[in-house]
Protein backbone atom coordinates (compact mmCIF):
# COMPACT_ATOMS: atom_id res chain seq x y z
CA UNK A 1 0.00 0.00 0.00
CA UNK A 2 1.02 3.62 -0.37
CA UNK A 3 0.32 6.23 2.31
CA UNK A 4 1.19 9.87 2.86
CA UNK A 5 2.33 10.60 6.40
CA UNK A 6 2.87 13.95 8.09
CA UNK A 7 5.89 13.81 10.42
CA UNK A 8 5.95 16.32 13.29
CA UNK A 9 9.26 15.77 15.04
CA UNK A 10 8.46 18.13 17.91
CA UNK A 11 10.90 19.39 20.54
CA UNK A 12 13.56 18.07 22.92
CA UNK A 13 14.21 14.36 22.30
CA UNK A 14 11.51 14.41 19.57
CA UNK A 15 13.76 14.53 16.48
CA UNK A 16 16.09 11.75 17.72
CA UNK A 17 13.34 9.29 18.68
CA UNK A 18 11.29 10.09 15.58
CA UNK A 19 14.41 9.35 13.49
CA UNK A 20 14.56 5.81 14.93
CA UNK A 21 10.82 5.32 14.46
CA UNK A 22 11.08 6.36 10.80
CA UNK A 23 13.94 3.87 10.31
CA UNK A 24 11.69 1.12 11.65
CA UNK A 25 8.75 2.30 9.51
CA UNK A 26 10.94 2.14 6.40
CA UNK A 27 12.29 -1.31 7.30
CA UNK A 28 8.76 -2.70 7.68
CA UNK A 29 7.74 -0.93 4.45
CA UNK A 30 10.70 -2.49 2.64
CA UNK A 31 9.94 -5.97 3.95
CA UNK A 32 6.20 -5.91 3.26
CA UNK A 33 6.20 -3.80 0.09
CA UNK A 34 4.54 -0.64 1.43
CA UNK A 35 5.53 2.84 0.28
CA UNK A 36 5.35 5.82 2.61
CA UNK A 37 5.63 9.42 1.47
CA UNK A 38 6.86 11.48 4.44
CA UNK A 39 6.14 15.20 4.77
CA UNK A 40 7.98 16.83 7.68
CA UNK A 41 6.46 19.90 9.33
CA UNK A 42 7.30 22.07 12.38
CA UNK A 43 5.11 21.67 15.50
CA UNK A 44 5.56 22.64 19.16
CA UNK A 45 7.71 25.18 21.00
CA UNK A 46 10.40 25.21 18.29
CA UNK A 47 7.72 26.03 15.71
CA UNK A 48 6.55 28.92 17.90
CA UNK A 49 10.04 30.42 18.11
CA UNK A 50 10.74 29.91 14.39
CA UNK A 51 7.35 30.84 12.95
CA UNK A 52 5.30 32.51 15.68
CA UNK A 53 2.87 29.60 16.10
CA UNK A 54 3.22 26.14 17.73
CA UNK A 55 0.85 24.72 15.08
CA UNK A 56 1.54 26.83 11.95
CA UNK A 57 -0.99 27.07 9.12
CA UNK A 58 1.38 25.27 6.72
CA UNK A 59 1.69 22.37 9.21
CA UNK A 60 -2.11 22.21 9.38
CA UNK A 61 -2.26 21.92 5.60
CA UNK A 62 0.35 19.15 5.57
CA UNK A 63 -1.61 17.27 8.26
CA UNK A 64 -4.91 17.77 6.41
CA UNK A 65 -3.33 16.33 3.25
CA UNK A 66 -1.86 13.26 5.00
CA UNK A 67 -3.43 9.88 5.74
CA UNK A 68 -1.88 9.62 9.22
CA UNK A 69 0.24 11.91 11.41
CA UNK A 70 3.35 10.80 13.30
CA UNK A 71 4.02 13.21 16.15
CA UNK A 72 6.99 13.41 18.53
CA UNK A 73 6.81 14.94 22.02
CA UNK A 74 6.69 18.74 22.39
CA UNK A 75 7.78 21.35 24.93
CA UNK A 76 11.06 22.88 26.10
CA UNK A 77 12.69 23.65 29.46
CA UNK A 78 10.67 25.83 31.86
CA UNK A 79 12.72 28.99 31.24
CA UNK A 80 12.02 28.80 27.51
CA UNK A 81 8.37 27.84 27.98
CA UNK A 82 7.97 30.94 30.17
CA UNK A 83 8.89 33.08 27.16
CA UNK A 84 5.80 31.81 25.31
CA UNK A 85 2.36 33.34 26.03
CA UNK A 86 0.19 30.67 27.76
CA UNK A 87 -2.25 30.25 24.85
CA UNK A 88 0.66 29.62 22.46
CA UNK A 89 2.40 27.01 24.59
CA UNK A 90 2.47 23.62 22.91
CA UNK A 91 -0.14 21.98 25.19
CA UNK A 92 -2.89 24.57 24.67
CA UNK A 93 -1.67 25.94 21.34
CA UNK A 94 -0.73 22.75 19.51
CA UNK A 95 -1.63 19.37 21.10
CA UNK A 96 -5.22 20.11 22.11
CA UNK A 97 -6.00 21.86 18.78
CA UNK A 98 -4.51 18.86 16.90
CA UNK A 99 -6.74 16.46 18.87
CA UNK A 100 -9.81 18.65 18.33
CA UNK A 101 -9.14 19.22 14.62
CA UNK A 102 -9.17 15.51 13.84
CA UNK A 103 -11.57 14.59 16.68
CA UNK A 104 -9.17 11.87 17.87
CA UNK A 105 -11.46 10.63 20.62
CA UNK A 106 -9.96 7.21 21.39
CA UNK A 107 -6.42 7.16 22.78
CA UNK A 108 -4.83 3.69 22.94
CA UNK A 109 -2.07 3.42 25.55
CA UNK A 110 -0.78 -0.14 25.96
CA UNK A 111 1.01 -0.95 29.22
CA UNK A 112 3.10 -4.08 28.65
CA UNK A 113 5.73 -5.69 30.81
CA UNK A 114 6.36 -9.40 30.24
CA UNK A 115 7.37 -11.43 33.27
CA UNK A 116 10.98 -11.83 32.08
CA UNK A 117 11.41 -8.03 32.05
CA UNK A 118 10.05 -7.57 35.60
CA UNK A 119 13.43 -6.08 36.58
CA UNK A 120 12.51 -2.90 34.63
CA UNK A 121 9.82 -2.19 37.21
CA UNK A 122 10.42 -0.47 40.56
CA UNK A 123 7.92 -3.01 41.96
CA UNK A 124 9.01 -6.42 43.29
CA UNK A 125 9.05 -9.29 40.79
CA UNK A 126 6.33 -11.10 42.75
CA UNK A 127 4.04 -8.07 42.32
CA UNK A 128 4.57 -8.19 38.55
CA UNK A 129 3.75 -11.91 38.70
CA UNK A 130 3.01 -13.33 35.25
CA UNK A 131 3.42 -9.92 33.68
CA UNK A 132 1.40 -6.77 32.97
CA UNK A 133 -0.73 -6.51 29.86
CA UNK A 134 -3.18 -3.65 30.16
CA UNK A 135 -4.58 -1.57 27.34
CA UNK A 136 -5.67 1.80 28.67
CA UNK A 137 -8.18 3.50 26.36
CA UNK A 138 -8.52 7.15 27.26
CA UNK A 139 -11.24 9.48 25.97
CA UNK A 140 -9.22 12.30 24.42
CA UNK A 141 -11.37 15.17 23.17
CA UNK A 142 -13.95 15.78 25.91
CA UNK A 143 -14.37 16.36 29.63
CA UNK A 144 -12.61 18.97 31.72
CA UNK A 145 -9.79 19.45 29.19
CA UNK A 146 -12.17 21.02 26.71
CA UNK A 147 -14.78 22.60 29.02
CA UNK A 148 -15.21 26.34 29.52
CA UNK A 149 -12.48 27.98 31.58
CA UNK A 150 -13.78 30.91 33.60
CA UNK A 151 -11.83 33.32 35.77
CA UNK A 152 -13.16 36.31 37.64
CA UNK A 153 -13.53 38.19 40.87
CA UNK A 154 -17.25 38.95 40.78
CA UNK A 155 -17.74 38.67 44.54
CA UNK A 156 -14.50 40.42 45.37
CA UNK A 157 -12.85 37.03 45.83
CA UNK A 158 -10.81 35.84 42.84
CA UNK A 159 -11.92 32.47 41.46
CA UNK A 160 -11.29 30.09 38.60
CA UNK A 161 -13.51 27.35 37.10
CA UNK A 162 -12.89 24.45 34.69
CA UNK A 163 -16.14 22.95 33.50
CA UNK A 164 -16.42 19.20 32.92
CA UNK A 165 -19.13 18.01 30.52
CA UNK A 166 -19.66 14.67 28.79
CA UNK A 167 -22.47 14.04 26.33
CA UNK A 168 -23.95 10.56 25.88
CA UNK A 169 -22.57 10.43 22.31
CA UNK A 170 -19.04 11.21 23.47
CA UNK A 171 -19.17 8.42 26.03
CA UNK A 172 -20.86 5.90 23.74
CA UNK A 173 -18.38 6.14 20.89
CA UNK A 174 -15.28 5.60 23.05
CA UNK A 175 -17.03 2.86 25.05
CA UNK A 176 -17.87 1.04 21.82
CA UNK A 177 -14.25 1.21 20.68
CA UNK A 178 -13.15 -0.18 24.07
CA UNK A 179 -15.70 -3.04 24.09
CA UNK A 180 -14.76 -3.98 20.51
CA UNK A 181 -11.13 -4.08 21.55
CA UNK A 182 -11.86 -6.19 24.64
CA UNK A 183 -13.84 -8.58 22.42
CA UNK A 184 -10.97 -8.79 19.92
CA UNK A 185 -8.50 -9.55 22.71
CA UNK A 186 -10.92 -11.82 24.64
CA UNK A 187 -10.26 -9.94 27.84
CA UNK A 188 -12.33 -8.06 30.44
CA UNK A 189 -13.33 -4.43 30.18
CA UNK A 190 -12.66 -2.43 33.34
CA UNK A 191 -14.54 0.86 33.47
CA UNK A 192 -12.83 3.55 35.58
CA UNK A 193 -14.84 6.37 37.17
CA UNK A 194 -15.43 8.52 40.24
CA UNK A 195 -19.19 7.97 40.39
CA UNK A 196 -19.28 8.24 44.19
CA UNK A 197 -18.69 11.99 43.87
CA UNK A 198 -18.88 13.38 40.33
CA UNK A 199 -22.07 13.81 38.29
CA UNK A 200 -20.19 13.38 35.00
CA UNK A 201 -18.76 10.11 36.33
CA UNK A 202 -22.19 8.79 37.38
CA UNK A 203 -23.44 9.58 33.89
CA UNK A 204 -20.31 8.02 32.33
CA UNK A 205 -20.91 4.80 34.27
CA UNK A 206 -24.60 4.67 33.35
CA UNK A 207 -23.92 5.15 29.62
CA UNK A 208 -21.04 2.63 29.59
CA UNK A 209 -23.23 0.07 31.38
CA UNK A 210 -25.92 0.48 28.70
CA UNK A 211 -23.30 -0.38 26.07
CA UNK A 212 -22.06 -3.31 28.19
CA UNK A 213 -25.47 -4.98 27.73
CA UNK A 214 -24.74 -5.31 23.98
CA UNK A 215 -21.48 -7.16 24.77
CA UNK A 216 -22.61 -10.11 26.93
CA UNK A 217 -19.42 -12.03 26.05
CA UNK A 218 -17.07 -9.35 27.38
CA UNK A 219 -16.62 -9.64 31.17
CA UNK A 220 -17.39 -6.20 32.61
CA UNK A 221 -16.19 -4.63 35.88
CA UNK A 222 -16.12 -1.08 37.15
CA UNK A 223 -13.62 0.44 39.54
CA UNK A 224 -13.27 3.79 41.27
CA UNK A 225 -10.30 5.71 39.92
CA UNK A 226 -8.62 6.09 43.32
CA UNK A 227 -8.89 2.35 43.89
CA UNK A 228 -7.52 1.71 40.40
CA UNK A 229 -4.46 3.83 41.28
CA UNK A 230 -3.98 1.67 44.39
CA UNK A 231 -4.46 -1.65 42.59
CA UNK A 232 -2.02 -0.62 39.85
CA UNK A 233 0.87 -0.71 42.31
CA UNK A 234 -0.49 -3.32 44.72
CA UNK A 235 -1.78 -5.96 42.31
CA UNK A 236 -1.49 -4.80 38.69
CA UNK A 237 -2.48 -8.23 37.31
CA UNK A 238 -5.98 -7.52 38.58
CA UNK A 239 -6.22 -4.87 35.88
CA UNK A 240 -4.96 -6.97 32.95
CA UNK A 241 -7.47 -6.28 30.18
CA UNK A 242 -8.87 -3.13 28.62
CA UNK A 243 -9.26 -0.18 31.00
CA UNK A 244 -11.65 2.54 29.83
CA UNK A 245 -10.96 6.02 31.24
CA UNK A 246 -12.25 9.55 30.77
CA UNK A 247 -9.78 12.21 29.65
CA UNK A 248 -8.31 13.58 32.90
CA UNK A 249 -8.34 10.31 34.86
CA UNK A 250 -6.73 8.65 31.83
CA UNK A 251 -3.99 11.28 31.71
CA UNK A 252 -3.04 10.58 35.32
CA UNK A 253 -3.27 6.78 35.38
CA UNK A 254 -1.35 6.34 32.11
CA UNK A 255 1.63 8.21 33.58
CA UNK A 256 1.38 6.08 36.71
CA UNK A 257 1.38 3.00 34.48
CA UNK A 258 4.61 4.21 32.85
CA UNK A 259 6.19 4.42 36.30
CA UNK A 260 5.07 0.90 37.17
CA UNK A 261 6.60 -0.70 34.08
CA UNK A 262 9.82 1.21 34.64
CA UNK A 263 9.80 4.26 32.37
CA UNK A 264 7.56 6.69 30.55
CA UNK A 265 9.82 5.76 27.64
CA UNK A 266 7.79 2.52 27.46
CA UNK A 267 4.47 4.31 26.80
CA UNK A 268 3.51 4.50 23.11
CA UNK A 269 0.09 5.72 22.03
CA UNK A 270 -2.31 6.10 19.12
CA UNK A 271 -5.04 8.75 18.95
CA UNK A 272 -7.87 7.52 16.77
CA UNK A 273 -10.42 9.75 15.07
CA UNK A 274 -13.35 8.98 12.79
CA UNK A 275 -11.38 9.94 9.68
CA UNK A 276 -7.83 10.72 10.66
CA UNK A 277 -5.58 9.43 13.40
CA UNK A 278 -2.22 10.32 14.76
CA UNK A 279 0.37 8.53 16.90
CA UNK A 280 2.56 9.99 19.64
CA UNK A 281 4.46 8.81 22.71
CA UNK A 282 2.51 9.42 25.95
CA UNK A 283 5.43 11.31 27.50
CA UNK A 284 7.04 14.74 27.22
CA UNK A 285 10.10 15.95 25.36
CA UNK A 286 12.68 15.44 28.17
CA UNK A 287 14.68 18.61 27.30
CA UNK A 288 17.31 17.70 29.95
CA UNK A 289 18.51 14.72 27.91
CA UNK A 290 17.80 16.06 24.40
CA UNK A 291 20.51 15.67 21.78
CA UNK A 292 22.55 13.23 23.88
CA UNK A 293 21.53 10.09 21.99
CA UNK A 294 20.43 8.42 25.25
CA UNK A 295 16.61 8.72 25.09
CA UNK A 296 14.54 5.56 24.85
CA UNK A 297 12.90 5.33 21.40
CA UNK A 298 10.58 2.42 22.41
CA UNK A 299 7.55 4.68 22.92
CA UNK A 300 7.96 6.25 19.48
CA UNK A 301 8.70 2.94 17.72
CA UNK A 302 5.80 1.27 19.58
CA UNK A 303 3.60 4.12 18.33
CA UNK A 304 4.50 3.03 14.78
CA UNK A 305 3.40 -0.51 15.68
CA UNK A 306 0.09 0.94 16.92
CA UNK A 307 -0.19 2.87 13.65
CA UNK A 308 0.13 -0.33 11.61
CA UNK A 309 -2.42 -2.09 13.81
CA UNK A 310 -4.99 0.60 14.66
CA UNK A 311 -4.74 2.96 11.68
CA UNK A 312 -3.89 0.59 8.82
CA UNK A 313 -5.29 -2.74 10.04
CA UNK A 314 -1.91 -4.42 9.33
CA UNK A 315 -1.45 -6.70 12.34
CA UNK A 316 1.48 -8.77 10.98
CA UNK A 317 3.52 -5.62 10.47
CA UNK A 318 2.59 -4.42 13.98
CA UNK A 319 3.52 -7.77 15.56
CA UNK A 320 6.83 -7.71 13.74
CA UNK A 321 7.70 -4.42 15.47
CA UNK A 322 6.55 -5.55 18.94
CA UNK A 323 8.53 -8.78 18.61
CA UNK A 324 11.65 -6.88 17.58
CA UNK A 325 11.34 -4.40 20.48
CA UNK A 326 11.00 -7.17 23.06
CA UNK A 327 13.74 -9.25 21.40
CA UNK A 328 16.21 -6.38 21.87
CA UNK A 329 15.29 -6.12 25.56
CA UNK A 330 15.47 -9.88 26.03
CA UNK A 331 19.01 -9.86 24.70
CA UNK A 332 19.83 -7.48 27.58
CA UNK A 333 20.08 -4.20 25.67
CA UNK A 334 18.47 -1.17 27.31
CA UNK A 335 18.62 2.61 27.11
CA UNK A 336 19.79 4.49 30.20
CA UNK A 337 16.27 5.11 31.61
CA UNK A 338 15.86 1.36 32.17
CA UNK A 339 19.24 0.68 33.70
CA UNK A 340 18.51 1.02 37.42
CA UNK A 341 19.04 -2.69 37.81
CA UNK A 342 22.08 -3.36 35.65
CA UNK A 343 23.35 -6.92 35.93
CA UNK A 344 25.97 -8.84 33.93
CA UNK A 345 23.57 -9.50 31.11
CA UNK A 346 22.52 -5.87 30.68
CA UNK A 347 24.22 -3.43 28.34
CA UNK A 348 23.28 0.22 28.05
CA UNK A 349 23.03 1.34 24.43
CA UNK A 350 22.26 4.60 22.62
CA UNK A 351 18.99 5.72 21.06
CA UNK A 352 20.46 5.10 17.63
CA UNK A 353 21.86 1.65 18.46
CA UNK A 354 18.48 0.61 19.85
CA UNK A 355 16.74 1.66 16.61
CA UNK A 356 19.38 -0.16 14.54
CA UNK A 357 18.89 -3.37 16.53
CA UNK A 358 15.13 -3.25 16.06
CA UNK A 359 15.62 -2.77 12.30
CA UNK A 360 18.14 -5.64 12.10
CA UNK A 361 15.74 -7.94 13.91
CA UNK A 362 12.92 -7.05 11.50
CA UNK A 363 15.02 -7.50 8.38
CA UNK A 364 16.53 -10.81 9.57
CA UNK A 365 13.40 -12.56 10.84
CA UNK A 366 11.36 -14.48 8.31
C1 LIG B 1 -0.52 13.48 27.44
C2 LIG B 1 0.03 14.82 27.85
C3 LIG B 1 -0.94 15.90 27.40
C4 LIG B 1 -2.27 15.64 28.10
C5 LIG B 1 -0.48 17.34 27.65
C6 LIG B 1 0.89 17.60 27.10
C7 LIG B 1 -1.49 18.34 27.10
O1 LIG B 1 0.27 14.87 29.22
O2 LIG B 1 -0.71 13.27 26.22
O3 LIG B 1 -0.76 12.64 28.30
O4 LIG B 1 -2.46 16.08 29.25
O5 LIG B 1 -3.12 15.01 27.48
MN1 LIG C 1 -0.08 12.99 30.22
XYZ file of C-alpha atoms and ligand atoms in Angstrom:
379
model
C 0.000 0.000 0.000
C 1.022 3.617 -0.366
C 0.320 6.228 2.311
C 1.191 9.871 2.860
C 2.333 10.600 6.399
C 2.871 13.948 8.089
C 5.885 13.805 10.420
C 5.949 16.324 13.287
C 9.258 15.768 15.037
C 8.461 18.129 17.909
C 10.904 19.395 20.539
C 13.563 18.065 22.915
C 14.211 14.363 22.300
C 11.510 14.414 19.567
C 13.763 14.529 16.484
C 16.092 11.754 17.720
C 13.339 9.288 18.682
C 11.294 10.087 15.576
C 14.414 9.348 13.488
C 14.562 5.811 14.930
C 10.817 5.316 14.458
C 11.081 6.358 10.803
C 13.945 3.867 10.311
C 11.687 1.118 11.645
C 8.752 2.300 9.509
C 10.942 2.142 6.401
C 12.285 -1.306 7.302
C 8.764 -2.697 7.677
C 7.735 -0.931 4.450
C 10.697 -2.486 2.642
C 9.941 -5.967 3.951
C 6.197 -5.912 3.258
C 6.196 -3.798 0.093
C 4.536 -0.635 1.426
C 5.533 2.840 0.282
C 5.351 5.815 2.608
C 5.632 9.425 1.468
C 6.857 11.484 4.442
C 6.143 15.203 4.766
C 7.984 16.825 7.681
C 6.458 19.902 9.332
C 7.295 22.066 12.378
C 5.114 21.668 15.503
C 5.564 22.644 19.156
C 7.709 25.184 20.999
C 10.402 25.208 18.294
C 7.722 26.030 15.711
C 6.546 28.922 17.903
C 10.039 30.424 18.111
C 10.739 29.912 14.395
C 7.351 30.840 12.949
C 5.304 32.515 15.682
C 2.866 29.599 16.101
C 3.219 26.145 17.729
C 0.852 24.724 15.077
C 1.535 26.831 11.954
C -0.991 27.068 9.116
C 1.383 25.267 6.725
C 1.694 22.373 9.209
C -2.113 22.208 9.381
C -2.264 21.924 5.603
C 0.348 19.146 5.575
C -1.611 17.268 8.264
C -4.906 17.767 6.406
C -3.327 16.327 3.252
C -1.856 13.265 5.003
C -3.429 9.882 5.740
C -1.881 9.617 9.222
C 0.239 11.905 11.411
C 3.349 10.799 13.300
C 4.017 13.211 16.152
C 6.986 13.407 18.526
C 6.814 14.936 22.025
C 6.693 18.738 22.391
C 7.776 21.348 24.932
C 11.056 22.884 26.099
C 12.695 23.646 29.455
C 10.672 25.833 31.860
C 12.718 28.995 31.235
C 12.018 28.796 27.508
C 8.365 27.845 27.977
C 7.968 30.940 30.172
C 8.895 33.077 27.162
C 5.801 31.810 25.314
C 2.364 33.335 26.026
C 0.186 30.668 27.763
C -2.255 30.248 24.855
C 0.661 29.620 22.459
C 2.405 27.011 24.595
C 2.471 23.622 22.913
C -0.145 21.980 25.194
C -2.889 24.566 24.673
C -1.669 25.942 21.339
C -0.733 22.752 19.506
C -1.632 19.371 21.098
C -5.220 20.109 22.105
C -6.003 21.857 18.775
C -4.512 18.858 16.905
C -6.735 16.461 18.871
C -9.806 18.653 18.327
C -9.137 19.225 14.620
C -9.174 15.508 13.845
C -11.566 14.588 16.675
C -9.167 11.873 17.872
C -11.460 10.630 20.618
C -9.962 7.209 21.394
C -6.422 7.158 22.779
C -4.831 3.688 22.943
C -2.072 3.419 25.554
C -0.780 -0.138 25.965
C 1.011 -0.952 29.223
C 3.096 -4.078 28.648
C 5.730 -5.691 30.808
C 6.364 -9.396 30.237
C 7.373 -11.430 33.267
C 10.982 -11.829 32.078
C 11.412 -8.035 32.049
C 10.052 -7.569 35.602
C 13.429 -6.080 36.580
C 12.513 -2.900 34.627
C 9.822 -2.194 37.214
C 10.423 -0.471 40.558
C 7.924 -3.015 41.964
C 9.010 -6.424 43.287
C 9.053 -9.291 40.787
C 6.326 -11.096 42.745
C 4.035 -8.073 42.324
C 4.574 -8.188 38.553
C 3.751 -11.909 38.697
C 3.012 -13.332 35.247
C 3.425 -9.916 33.679
C 1.404 -6.774 32.973
C -0.727 -6.507 29.856
C -3.180 -3.645 30.158
C -4.583 -1.565 27.335
C -5.675 1.805 28.667
C -8.183 3.496 26.364
C -8.523 7.150 27.255
C -11.242 9.483 25.974
C -9.222 12.296 24.423
C -11.370 15.170 23.175
C -13.950 15.782 25.912
C -14.366 16.355 29.633
C -12.614 18.970 31.720
C -9.791 19.454 29.193
C -12.173 21.018 26.712
C -14.781 22.597 29.019
C -15.213 26.341 29.521
C -12.482 27.985 31.580
C -13.783 30.913 33.597
C -11.827 33.322 35.768
C -13.158 36.311 37.641
C -13.529 38.192 40.867
C -17.252 38.949 40.779
C -17.735 38.666 44.539
C -14.500 40.422 45.372
C -12.853 37.031 45.833
C -10.812 35.844 42.835
C -11.916 32.470 41.462
C -11.294 30.087 38.599
C -13.510 27.350 37.098
C -12.892 24.454 34.694
C -16.141 22.947 33.502
C -16.422 19.204 32.918
C -19.130 18.007 30.521
C -19.655 14.668 28.793
C -22.472 14.036 26.333
C -23.948 10.565 25.880
C -22.573 10.434 22.309
C -19.045 11.214 23.469
C -19.171 8.419 26.027
C -20.859 5.898 23.741
C -18.378 6.143 20.893
C -15.282 5.602 23.050
C -17.027 2.858 25.045
C -17.871 1.038 21.816
C -14.250 1.211 20.683
C -13.154 -0.181 24.067
C -15.698 -3.036 24.086
C -14.764 -3.984 20.507
C -11.126 -4.081 21.549
C -11.862 -6.193 24.644
C -13.840 -8.583 22.424
C -10.969 -8.794 19.915
C -8.497 -9.551 22.713
C -10.923 -11.820 24.641
C -10.263 -9.941 27.844
C -12.330 -8.059 30.436
C -13.327 -4.427 30.183
C -12.661 -2.427 33.339
C -14.541 0.865 33.470
C -12.831 3.554 35.580
C -14.842 6.374 37.170
C -15.429 8.524 40.242
C -19.193 7.975 40.394
C -19.281 8.235 44.194
C -18.687 11.985 43.873
C -18.878 13.380 40.326
C -22.075 13.810 38.290
C -20.187 13.382 34.997
C -18.757 10.107 36.334
C -22.194 8.794 37.384
C -23.439 9.578 33.887
C -20.313 8.019 32.325
C -20.906 4.805 34.275
C -24.596 4.671 33.354
C -23.921 5.151 29.622
C -21.042 2.630 29.590
C -23.234 0.075 31.379
C -25.925 0.479 28.700
C -23.301 -0.378 26.069
C -22.059 -3.307 28.195
C -25.467 -4.983 27.727
C -24.736 -5.314 23.983
C -21.485 -7.161 24.772
C -22.614 -10.107 26.927
C -19.421 -12.029 26.054
C -17.072 -9.350 27.375
C -16.615 -9.642 31.166
C -17.387 -6.198 32.612
C -16.186 -4.626 35.881
C -16.120 -1.083 37.147
C -13.623 0.436 39.538
C -13.272 3.790 41.267
C -10.295 5.713 39.923
C -8.616 6.088 43.321
C -8.894 2.354 43.894
C -7.523 1.711 40.397
C -4.457 3.832 41.285
C -3.981 1.672 44.394
C -4.455 -1.654 42.592
C -2.021 -0.622 39.850
C 0.865 -0.707 42.314
C -0.490 -3.318 44.716
C -1.778 -5.956 42.306
C -1.487 -4.803 38.687
C -2.478 -8.232 37.308
C -5.983 -7.521 38.580
C -6.221 -4.867 35.877
C -4.956 -6.968 32.949
C -7.468 -6.280 30.182
C -8.875 -3.125 28.619
C -9.264 -0.177 31.000
C -11.648 2.544 29.834
C -10.955 6.025 31.235
C -12.254 9.549 30.767
C -9.783 12.211 29.650
C -8.312 13.585 32.900
C -8.343 10.311 34.860
C -6.729 8.653 31.826
C -3.989 11.276 31.714
C -3.040 10.584 35.318
C -3.268 6.784 35.378
C -1.352 6.343 32.111
C 1.628 8.212 33.584
C 1.384 6.081 36.707
C 1.379 3.003 34.481
C 4.607 4.205 32.852
C 6.188 4.419 36.300
C 5.072 0.901 37.170
C 6.596 -0.700 34.084
C 9.823 1.211 34.640
C 9.801 4.258 32.373
C 7.562 6.687 30.545
C 9.817 5.757 27.638
C 7.790 2.522 27.463
C 4.474 4.309 26.796
C 3.510 4.505 23.114
C 0.089 5.723 22.028
C -2.312 6.097 19.116
C -5.035 8.752 18.951
C -7.869 7.515 16.774
C -10.417 9.754 15.071
C -13.353 8.984 12.788
C -11.377 9.941 9.682
C -7.826 10.724 10.656
C -5.584 9.429 13.401
C -2.216 10.322 14.761
C 0.373 8.533 16.903
C 2.562 9.991 19.638
C 4.456 8.811 22.711
C 2.513 9.416 25.948
C 5.432 11.313 27.501
C 7.036 14.737 27.223
C 10.096 15.949 25.365
C 12.679 15.445 28.168
C 14.679 18.608 27.296
C 17.310 17.701 29.946
C 18.508 14.716 27.910
C 17.795 16.056 24.403
C 20.510 15.674 21.781
C 22.547 13.231 23.882
C 21.529 10.089 21.990
C 20.428 8.422 25.246
C 16.613 8.716 25.095
C 14.535 5.561 24.848
C 12.901 5.328 21.402
C 10.576 2.416 22.409
C 7.548 4.682 22.922
C 7.964 6.252 19.478
C 8.704 2.940 17.724
C 5.799 1.273 19.579
C 3.598 4.124 18.329
C 4.499 3.028 14.776
C 3.401 -0.511 15.685
C 0.090 0.943 16.920
C -0.187 2.870 13.654
C 0.127 -0.329 11.610
C -2.415 -2.095 13.810
C -4.990 0.600 14.663
C -4.736 2.957 11.684
C -3.892 0.589 8.819
C -5.285 -2.741 10.044
C -1.914 -4.423 9.331
C -1.448 -6.702 12.337
C 1.483 -8.771 10.977
C 3.516 -5.616 10.471
C 2.589 -4.423 13.977
C 3.522 -7.774 15.564
C 6.831 -7.710 13.736
C 7.705 -4.425 15.475
C 6.548 -5.550 18.939
C 8.532 -8.782 18.606
C 11.647 -6.876 17.580
C 11.343 -4.399 20.481
C 11.004 -7.167 23.063
C 13.736 -9.247 21.397
C 16.209 -6.382 21.869
C 15.285 -6.122 25.562
C 15.468 -9.877 26.028
C 19.014 -9.855 24.705
C 19.828 -7.481 27.582
C 20.078 -4.196 25.668
C 18.471 -1.168 27.307
C 18.624 2.610 27.111
C 19.792 4.494 30.200
C 16.274 5.106 31.608
C 15.858 1.358 32.174
C 19.239 0.681 33.698
C 18.514 1.020 37.416
C 19.036 -2.692 37.812
C 22.082 -3.358 35.651
C 23.348 -6.920 35.931
C 25.971 -8.835 33.930
C 23.570 -9.501 31.110
C 22.524 -5.867 30.678
C 24.215 -3.435 28.340
C 23.281 0.221 28.048
C 23.028 1.342 24.434
C 22.256 4.601 22.617
C 18.989 5.723 21.058
C 20.460 5.100 17.628
C 21.862 1.645 18.455
C 18.476 0.611 19.849
C 16.737 1.657 16.608
C 19.376 -0.162 14.538
C 18.894 -3.374 16.525
C 15.132 -3.252 16.058
C 15.622 -2.771 12.303
C 18.142 -5.642 12.103
C 15.745 -7.943 13.905
C 12.924 -7.048 11.504
C 15.019 -7.501 8.379
C 16.528 -10.811 9.571
C 13.405 -12.559 10.835
C 11.358 -14.480 8.312
C -0.517 13.484 27.439
C 0.028 14.819 27.848
C -0.942 15.900 27.403
C -2.267 15.642 28.100
C -0.479 17.339 27.650
C 0.889 17.598 27.097
C -1.488 18.335 27.097
O 0.271 14.869 29.220
O -0.706 13.268 26.217
O -0.765 12.641 28.304
O -2.456 16.082 29.249
O -3.119 15.007 27.481
Mn -0.079 12.992 30.224
